[in-house]
Amino acid sequence: MTGRLLNDDALHASAVVANNAMNRERQLAGVNSYTRELGFNPLDWLTVRMRSKGQDTVSMGWLDLCCGTGRALLQAAEHLAAAGLSDRATLVGVDLVDTFDPIPRSGPVPQLVCASVTDWQPPRRFDLITCVHGLHYVGDKLGLLVRAATWLTDTGMFVADLDLTSIRLAGGQPAGPRLTTALRRAGFPYDARRHRVTRTGPRHVDLPYRYLGADDRAGPNYTGQPAIHSIYDIID
Ligand SMILES: C[S@@+](CC[C@H](N)C(=O)[O-])C[C@H]1O[C@@H](n2cnc3c(N)ncnc32)[C@H](O)[C@@H]1O
């Protein structure tokens, strides 16, 4: 075994994860934004589907994992209110650190929850689940993918930034193409160029990997920021 293995408590206290200099302020659209990182505007994505489903459908849900300040959700809530669509959407953000932007005194608000995504339980299923540059700091990344897959509505979409080289085996080597194949077979195509994992629709998924712990001394990843390695055993 190379490197060190931190459990979640130690990881959450690590300077790499509890890092004040992290970019937690992405907006919904514009230069430093979800639209730019994801390649689509989550609000537009939701409203197109709302309108195509007609007036009487139950509300659509957007869950943002590792939401940072929650700014993108707060801005989406404002736009929905202005369009008279507030009662058609449920917006939820979860972050380990309570650095949420102030919630407006009036109008619809997203639910911003201070918790670790590794043990948080959702109140409902979601049409859209995003995780923008959050997985880089989560210990059991594959466990989160497996759980989030069960939180999607039938046509729901999950999209997350993921650096697959940060998923390592106990010997220290990247899990490599075998993991990419396992993810694809489980319905999580991985775009290596964009460092992005996606899936559509819910499913109980098994990935043949057992989480051992995290190493917070991995150094910078492709974003240029220090990130962590997540260490796994292969289950044969
Ligand atoms: C680089 S920031 C991105 C924040 C936001 N998505 C954005 O783009 O503005 C990564 C976020 O992941 C959060 N985070 C790290 N580990 C987490 C965990 N286990 N559960 C919930 N949030 C976590 C951090 O607190 C931080 O706010």
Short mmCIF file of C-alpha atoms and ligand atoms in Angstrom, two decimals:
data_model
loop_
_atom_site.label_atom_id
_atom_site.label_comp_id
_atom_site.label_asym_id
_atom_site.label_seq_id
_atom_site.Cartn_x
_atom_site.Cartn_y
_atom_site.Cartn_z
CA MET A 1 0.00 0.00 0.00
CA THR A 2 1.43 3.39 -0.95
CA GLY A 3 0.30 6.79 0.34
CA ARG A 4 -1.91 7.10 3.38
CA LEU A 5 -5.50 6.18 3.96
CA LEU A 6 -7.80 8.66 5.67
CA ASN A 7 -11.29 7.86 6.83
CA ASP A 8 -14.07 10.40 6.16
CA ASP A 9 -13.67 12.22 9.50
CA ALA A 10 -9.96 12.78 8.92
CA LEU A 11 -10.54 13.65 5.27
CA HIS A 12 -13.15 16.28 6.08
CA ALA A 13 -10.73 17.93 8.51
CA SER A 14 -7.89 17.86 5.97
CA ALA A 15 -6.63 21.20 4.64
CA VAL A 16 -7.26 19.97 1.08
CA VAL A 17 -10.99 19.52 1.71
CA ALA A 18 -11.63 22.24 4.30
CA ASN A 19 -9.91 24.72 2.02
CA ASN A 20 -11.08 28.35 2.09
CA ALA A 21 -9.41 29.15 -1.23
CA MET A 22 -11.59 26.69 -3.15
CA ASN A 23 -13.82 28.07 -5.91
CA ARG A 24 -17.25 27.69 -4.33
CA GLU A 25 -18.82 30.69 -6.06
CA ARG A 26 -19.77 29.51 -9.51
CA GLN A 27 -22.80 31.29 -10.88
CA LEU A 28 -25.55 29.78 -12.95
CA ALA A 29 -24.27 31.34 -16.20
CA GLY A 30 -21.35 33.49 -17.30
CA VAL A 31 -17.60 33.28 -16.92
CA ASN A 32 -17.27 31.40 -13.62
CA SER A 33 -20.37 29.28 -13.97
CA TYR A 34 -22.15 25.95 -14.03
CA THR A 35 -23.18 26.58 -17.62
CA ARG A 36 -19.56 26.94 -18.60
CA GLU A 37 -18.36 23.90 -16.66
CA LEU A 38 -21.23 21.59 -17.61
CA GLY A 39 -21.65 22.76 -21.19
CA PHE A 40 -25.37 23.42 -20.65
CA ASN A 41 -27.46 25.72 -18.48
CA PRO A 42 -29.17 23.59 -15.77
CA LEU A 43 -32.07 26.05 -15.49
CA ASP A 44 -32.75 25.94 -19.23
CA TRP A 45 -32.49 22.15 -19.09
CA LEU A 46 -35.14 22.04 -16.36
CA THR A 47 -37.50 24.60 -17.84
CA VAL A 48 -37.51 22.98 -21.28
CA ARG A 49 -38.57 19.71 -19.64
CA MET A 50 -41.11 21.40 -17.38
CA ARG A 51 -42.79 23.04 -20.33
CA SER A 52 -42.75 19.86 -22.40
CA LYS A 53 -44.46 17.98 -19.55
CA GLY A 54 -47.37 20.42 -19.37
CA GLN A 55 -48.99 22.26 -16.49
CA ASP A 56 -50.13 19.48 -14.18
CA THR A 57 -47.01 17.47 -13.61
CA VAL A 58 -45.38 17.18 -10.22
CA SER A 59 -42.47 19.49 -9.62
CA MET A 60 -39.11 18.83 -11.24
CA GLY A 61 -36.07 18.49 -9.02
CA TRP A 62 -32.47 19.67 -9.32
CA LEU A 63 -30.02 18.32 -6.76
CA ASP A 64 -26.57 19.94 -6.67
CA LEU A 65 -24.04 17.82 -4.77
CA CYS A 66 -21.06 19.73 -3.30
CA CYS A 67 -22.92 22.96 -4.12
CA GLY A 68 -20.42 25.37 -2.52
CA THR A 69 -22.14 28.70 -1.80
CA GLY A 70 -25.28 27.44 -3.57
CA ARG A 71 -25.14 30.52 -5.81
CA ALA A 72 -26.20 28.69 -8.98
CA LEU A 73 -29.25 27.24 -7.21
CA LEU A 74 -30.17 30.60 -5.67
CA GLN A 75 -29.96 32.28 -9.06
CA ALA A 76 -32.03 29.50 -10.65
CA ALA A 77 -34.68 29.98 -7.93
CA GLU A 78 -34.84 33.69 -8.74
CA HIS A 79 -35.33 33.03 -12.45
CA LEU A 80 -38.00 30.42 -11.77
CA ALA A 81 -39.86 32.88 -9.56
CA ALA A 82 -39.71 35.56 -12.25
CA ALA A 83 -41.13 33.07 -14.77
CA GLY A 84 -43.92 32.02 -12.39
CA LEU A 85 -42.53 28.50 -12.19
CA SER A 86 -41.50 28.36 -8.53
CA ASP A 87 -44.06 25.77 -7.56
CA ARG A 88 -42.88 23.52 -10.39
CA ALA A 89 -39.34 23.01 -9.10
CA THR A 90 -37.55 21.68 -6.05
CA LEU A 91 -33.93 22.80 -5.77
CA VAL A 92 -31.63 21.17 -3.22
CA GLY A 93 -27.93 21.75 -2.59
CA VAL A 94 -25.66 19.79 -0.25
CA ASP A 95 -22.22 20.83 0.92
CA LEU A 96 -19.89 19.77 3.71
CA VAL A 97 -19.11 23.39 4.56
CA ASP A 98 -21.73 25.96 5.47
CA THR A 99 -20.53 28.83 3.28
CA PHE A 100 -23.92 29.27 1.65
CA ASP A 101 -24.83 32.65 0.21
CA PRO A 102 -27.55 34.47 2.16
CA ILE A 103 -31.03 33.15 1.47
CA PRO A 104 -33.36 35.92 0.22
CA ARG A 105 -36.00 37.00 2.76
CA SER A 106 -38.84 36.48 0.38
CA GLY A 107 -39.53 34.34 -2.62
CA PRO A 108 -38.80 30.69 -3.28
CA VAL A 109 -35.60 29.33 -1.87
CA PRO A 110 -33.53 26.29 -2.58
CA GLN A 111 -32.94 23.96 0.31
CA LEU A 112 -29.23 24.23 1.21
CA VAL A 113 -28.07 21.42 3.47
CA CYS A 114 -24.78 21.25 5.35
CA ALA A 115 -23.84 17.56 5.25
CA SER A 116 -21.43 15.14 3.64
CA VAL A 117 -22.74 13.75 0.38
CA THR A 118 -21.29 10.41 1.46
CA ASP A 119 -23.99 9.85 4.07
CA TRP A 120 -26.74 12.33 3.20
CA GLN A 121 -30.10 10.83 2.17
CA PRO A 122 -32.27 12.63 -0.41
CA PRO A 123 -35.89 13.56 0.36
CA ARG A 124 -37.08 12.66 -3.16
CA ARG A 125 -35.86 11.64 -6.62
CA PHE A 126 -34.39 14.25 -8.96
CA ASP A 127 -34.61 15.05 -12.67
CA LEU A 128 -31.15 16.59 -12.66
CA ILE A 129 -28.24 15.79 -10.34
CA THR A 130 -25.04 17.80 -10.76
CA CYS A 131 -21.70 17.68 -9.00
CA VAL A 132 -19.46 20.46 -10.30
CA HIS A 133 -15.83 19.95 -9.24
CA GLY A 134 -16.99 18.32 -5.99
CA LEU A 135 -16.00 14.68 -6.53
CA HIS A 136 -12.32 15.72 -6.46
CA TYR A 137 -12.70 16.03 -2.66
CA VAL A 138 -15.05 13.13 -1.92
CA GLY A 139 -13.51 9.97 -0.46
CA ASP A 140 -15.74 7.21 -1.79
CA LYS A 141 -16.40 8.63 -5.27
CA LEU A 142 -17.65 5.34 -6.72
CA GLY A 143 -19.97 4.84 -3.73
CA LEU A 144 -21.48 8.26 -4.40
CA LEU A 145 -22.03 7.42 -8.09
CA VAL A 146 -23.77 4.18 -7.11
CA ARG A 147 -26.02 5.95 -4.59
CA ALA A 148 -26.80 8.90 -6.84
CA ALA A 149 -27.89 6.49 -9.60
CA THR A 150 -30.81 5.46 -7.38
CA TRP A 151 -31.86 9.09 -6.78
CA LEU A 152 -32.73 9.82 -10.43
CA THR A 153 -36.22 9.98 -11.86
CA ASP A 154 -36.92 7.65 -14.79
CA THR A 155 -35.57 10.17 -17.32
CA GLY A 156 -33.30 11.98 -14.86
CA MET A 157 -29.73 12.91 -15.70
CA PHE A 158 -26.63 12.78 -13.50
CA VAL A 159 -23.54 14.75 -14.52
CA ALA A 160 -20.31 15.23 -12.56
CA ASP A 161 -16.73 16.33 -13.07
CA LEU A 162 -14.49 13.36 -12.35
CA ASP A 163 -10.77 12.82 -12.71
CA LEU A 164 -10.51 9.07 -13.18
CA THR A 165 -6.78 9.15 -12.45
CA SER A 166 -7.71 10.07 -8.88
CA ILE A 167 -9.25 6.63 -8.40
CA ARG A 168 -6.37 4.39 -7.38
CA LEU A 169 -5.77 0.80 -6.41
CA ALA A 170 -4.09 -0.16 -3.14
CA GLY A 171 -0.71 -0.34 -4.86
CA GLY A 172 -1.03 3.32 -5.87
CA GLN A 173 -1.64 2.79 -9.59
CA PRO A 174 -4.70 4.41 -11.29
CA ALA A 175 -7.65 2.04 -11.62
CA GLY A 176 -7.31 2.66 -15.37
CA PRO A 177 -9.26 1.33 -18.37
CA ARG A 178 -10.74 -1.55 -16.39
CA LEU A 179 -12.63 0.99 -14.27
CA THR A 180 -13.71 2.97 -17.35
CA THR A 181 -15.16 -0.24 -18.77
CA ALA A 182 -16.87 -1.16 -15.49
CA LEU A 183 -18.42 2.31 -15.33
CA ARG A 184 -19.61 2.16 -18.93
CA ARG A 185 -21.17 -1.27 -18.37
CA ALA A 186 -22.92 0.08 -15.28
CA GLY A 187 -24.40 2.92 -17.36
CA PHE A 188 -21.90 5.65 -16.49
CA PRO A 189 -20.15 6.69 -19.72
CA TYR A 190 -16.94 8.61 -19.00
CA ASP A 191 -15.72 11.42 -21.25
CA ALA A 192 -11.95 11.46 -20.64
CA ARG A 193 -11.41 14.67 -22.61
CA ARG A 194 -13.91 16.62 -20.52
CA HIS A 195 -13.26 14.63 -17.32
CA ARG A 196 -16.98 14.07 -17.04
CA VAL A 197 -19.16 11.16 -15.98
CA THR A 198 -22.87 11.00 -16.80
CA ARG A 199 -25.81 8.67 -16.55
CA THR A 200 -29.50 8.76 -17.43
CA GLY A 201 -32.20 7.06 -15.40
CA PRO A 202 -32.18 5.19 -12.11
CA ARG A 203 -30.69 1.77 -11.46
CA HIS A 204 -29.23 -0.21 -8.60
CA VAL A 205 -25.66 -0.63 -9.73
CA ASP A 206 -22.81 -2.76 -8.44
CA LEU A 207 -19.24 -1.77 -9.18
CA PRO A 208 -16.58 -4.37 -8.36
CA TYR A 209 -14.55 -2.02 -6.14
CA ARG A 210 -14.27 -1.76 -2.35
CA TYR A 211 -13.38 1.64 -0.91
CA LEU A 212 -10.36 1.64 1.43
CA GLY A 213 -9.78 5.33 2.20
CA ALA A 214 -8.47 8.61 0.81
CA ASP A 215 -5.05 10.14 0.36
CA ASP A 216 -5.00 13.94 0.72
CA ARG A 217 -1.38 14.24 -0.42
CA ALA A 218 -2.15 13.59 -4.08
CA GLY A 219 -1.26 17.14 -5.17
CA PRO A 220 -2.97 19.17 -7.92
CA ASN A 221 -5.22 17.44 -10.43
CA TYR A 222 -6.15 18.65 -13.95
CA THR A 223 -7.89 21.71 -12.47
CA GLY A 224 -4.58 22.88 -10.98
CA GLN A 225 -6.02 22.61 -7.44
CA PRO A 226 -4.87 20.09 -4.83
CA ALA A 227 -7.28 17.15 -4.78
CA ILE A 228 -7.42 13.74 -3.16
CA HIS A 229 -6.92 10.19 -4.33
CA SER A 230 -9.58 7.62 -3.51
CA ILE A 231 -8.16 4.16 -2.92
CA TYR A 232 -9.98 0.91 -3.78
CA ASP A 233 -9.55 -2.84 -3.88
CA ILE A 234 -10.90 -4.76 -6.84
CA ILE A 235 -13.53 -7.31 -5.81
CA ASP A 236 -13.11 -10.37 -8.03
C1 LIG B 1 -14.40 23.29 -5.79
S1 LIG B 1 -15.78 23.46 -4.75
C2 LIG B 1 -17.11 23.52 -5.94
C3 LIG B 1 -18.34 24.17 -5.37
C4 LIG B 1 -19.48 24.39 -6.37
N1 LIG B 1 -19.91 23.17 -6.98
C5 LIG B 1 -19.05 25.38 -7.41
O1 LIG B 1 -18.70 24.94 -8.52
O2 LIG B 1 -19.05 26.60 -7.13
C6 LIG B 1 -15.95 21.83 -4.07
C7 LIG B 1 -17.00 21.74 -2.99
O3 LIG B 1 -17.12 20.39 -2.56
C8 LIG B 1 -17.44 20.42 -1.17
N2 LIG B 1 -17.23 19.09 -0.59
C9 LIG B 1 -16.07 18.41 -0.48
N3 LIG B 1 -16.27 17.22 0.09
C10 LIG B 1 -17.61 17.12 0.32
C11 LIG B 1 -18.45 16.13 0.89
N4 LIG B 1 -17.95 14.96 1.33
N5 LIG B 1 -19.78 16.37 0.97
C12 LIG B 1 -20.29 17.56 0.55
N6 LIG B 1 -19.54 18.54 0.00
C13 LIG B 1 -18.22 18.32 -0.12
C14 LIG B 1 -16.52 21.51 -0.63
O4 LIG B 1 -16.91 21.99 0.63
C15 LIG B 1 -16.64 22.57 -1.73
O5 LIG B 1 -17.67 23.48 -1.46
#
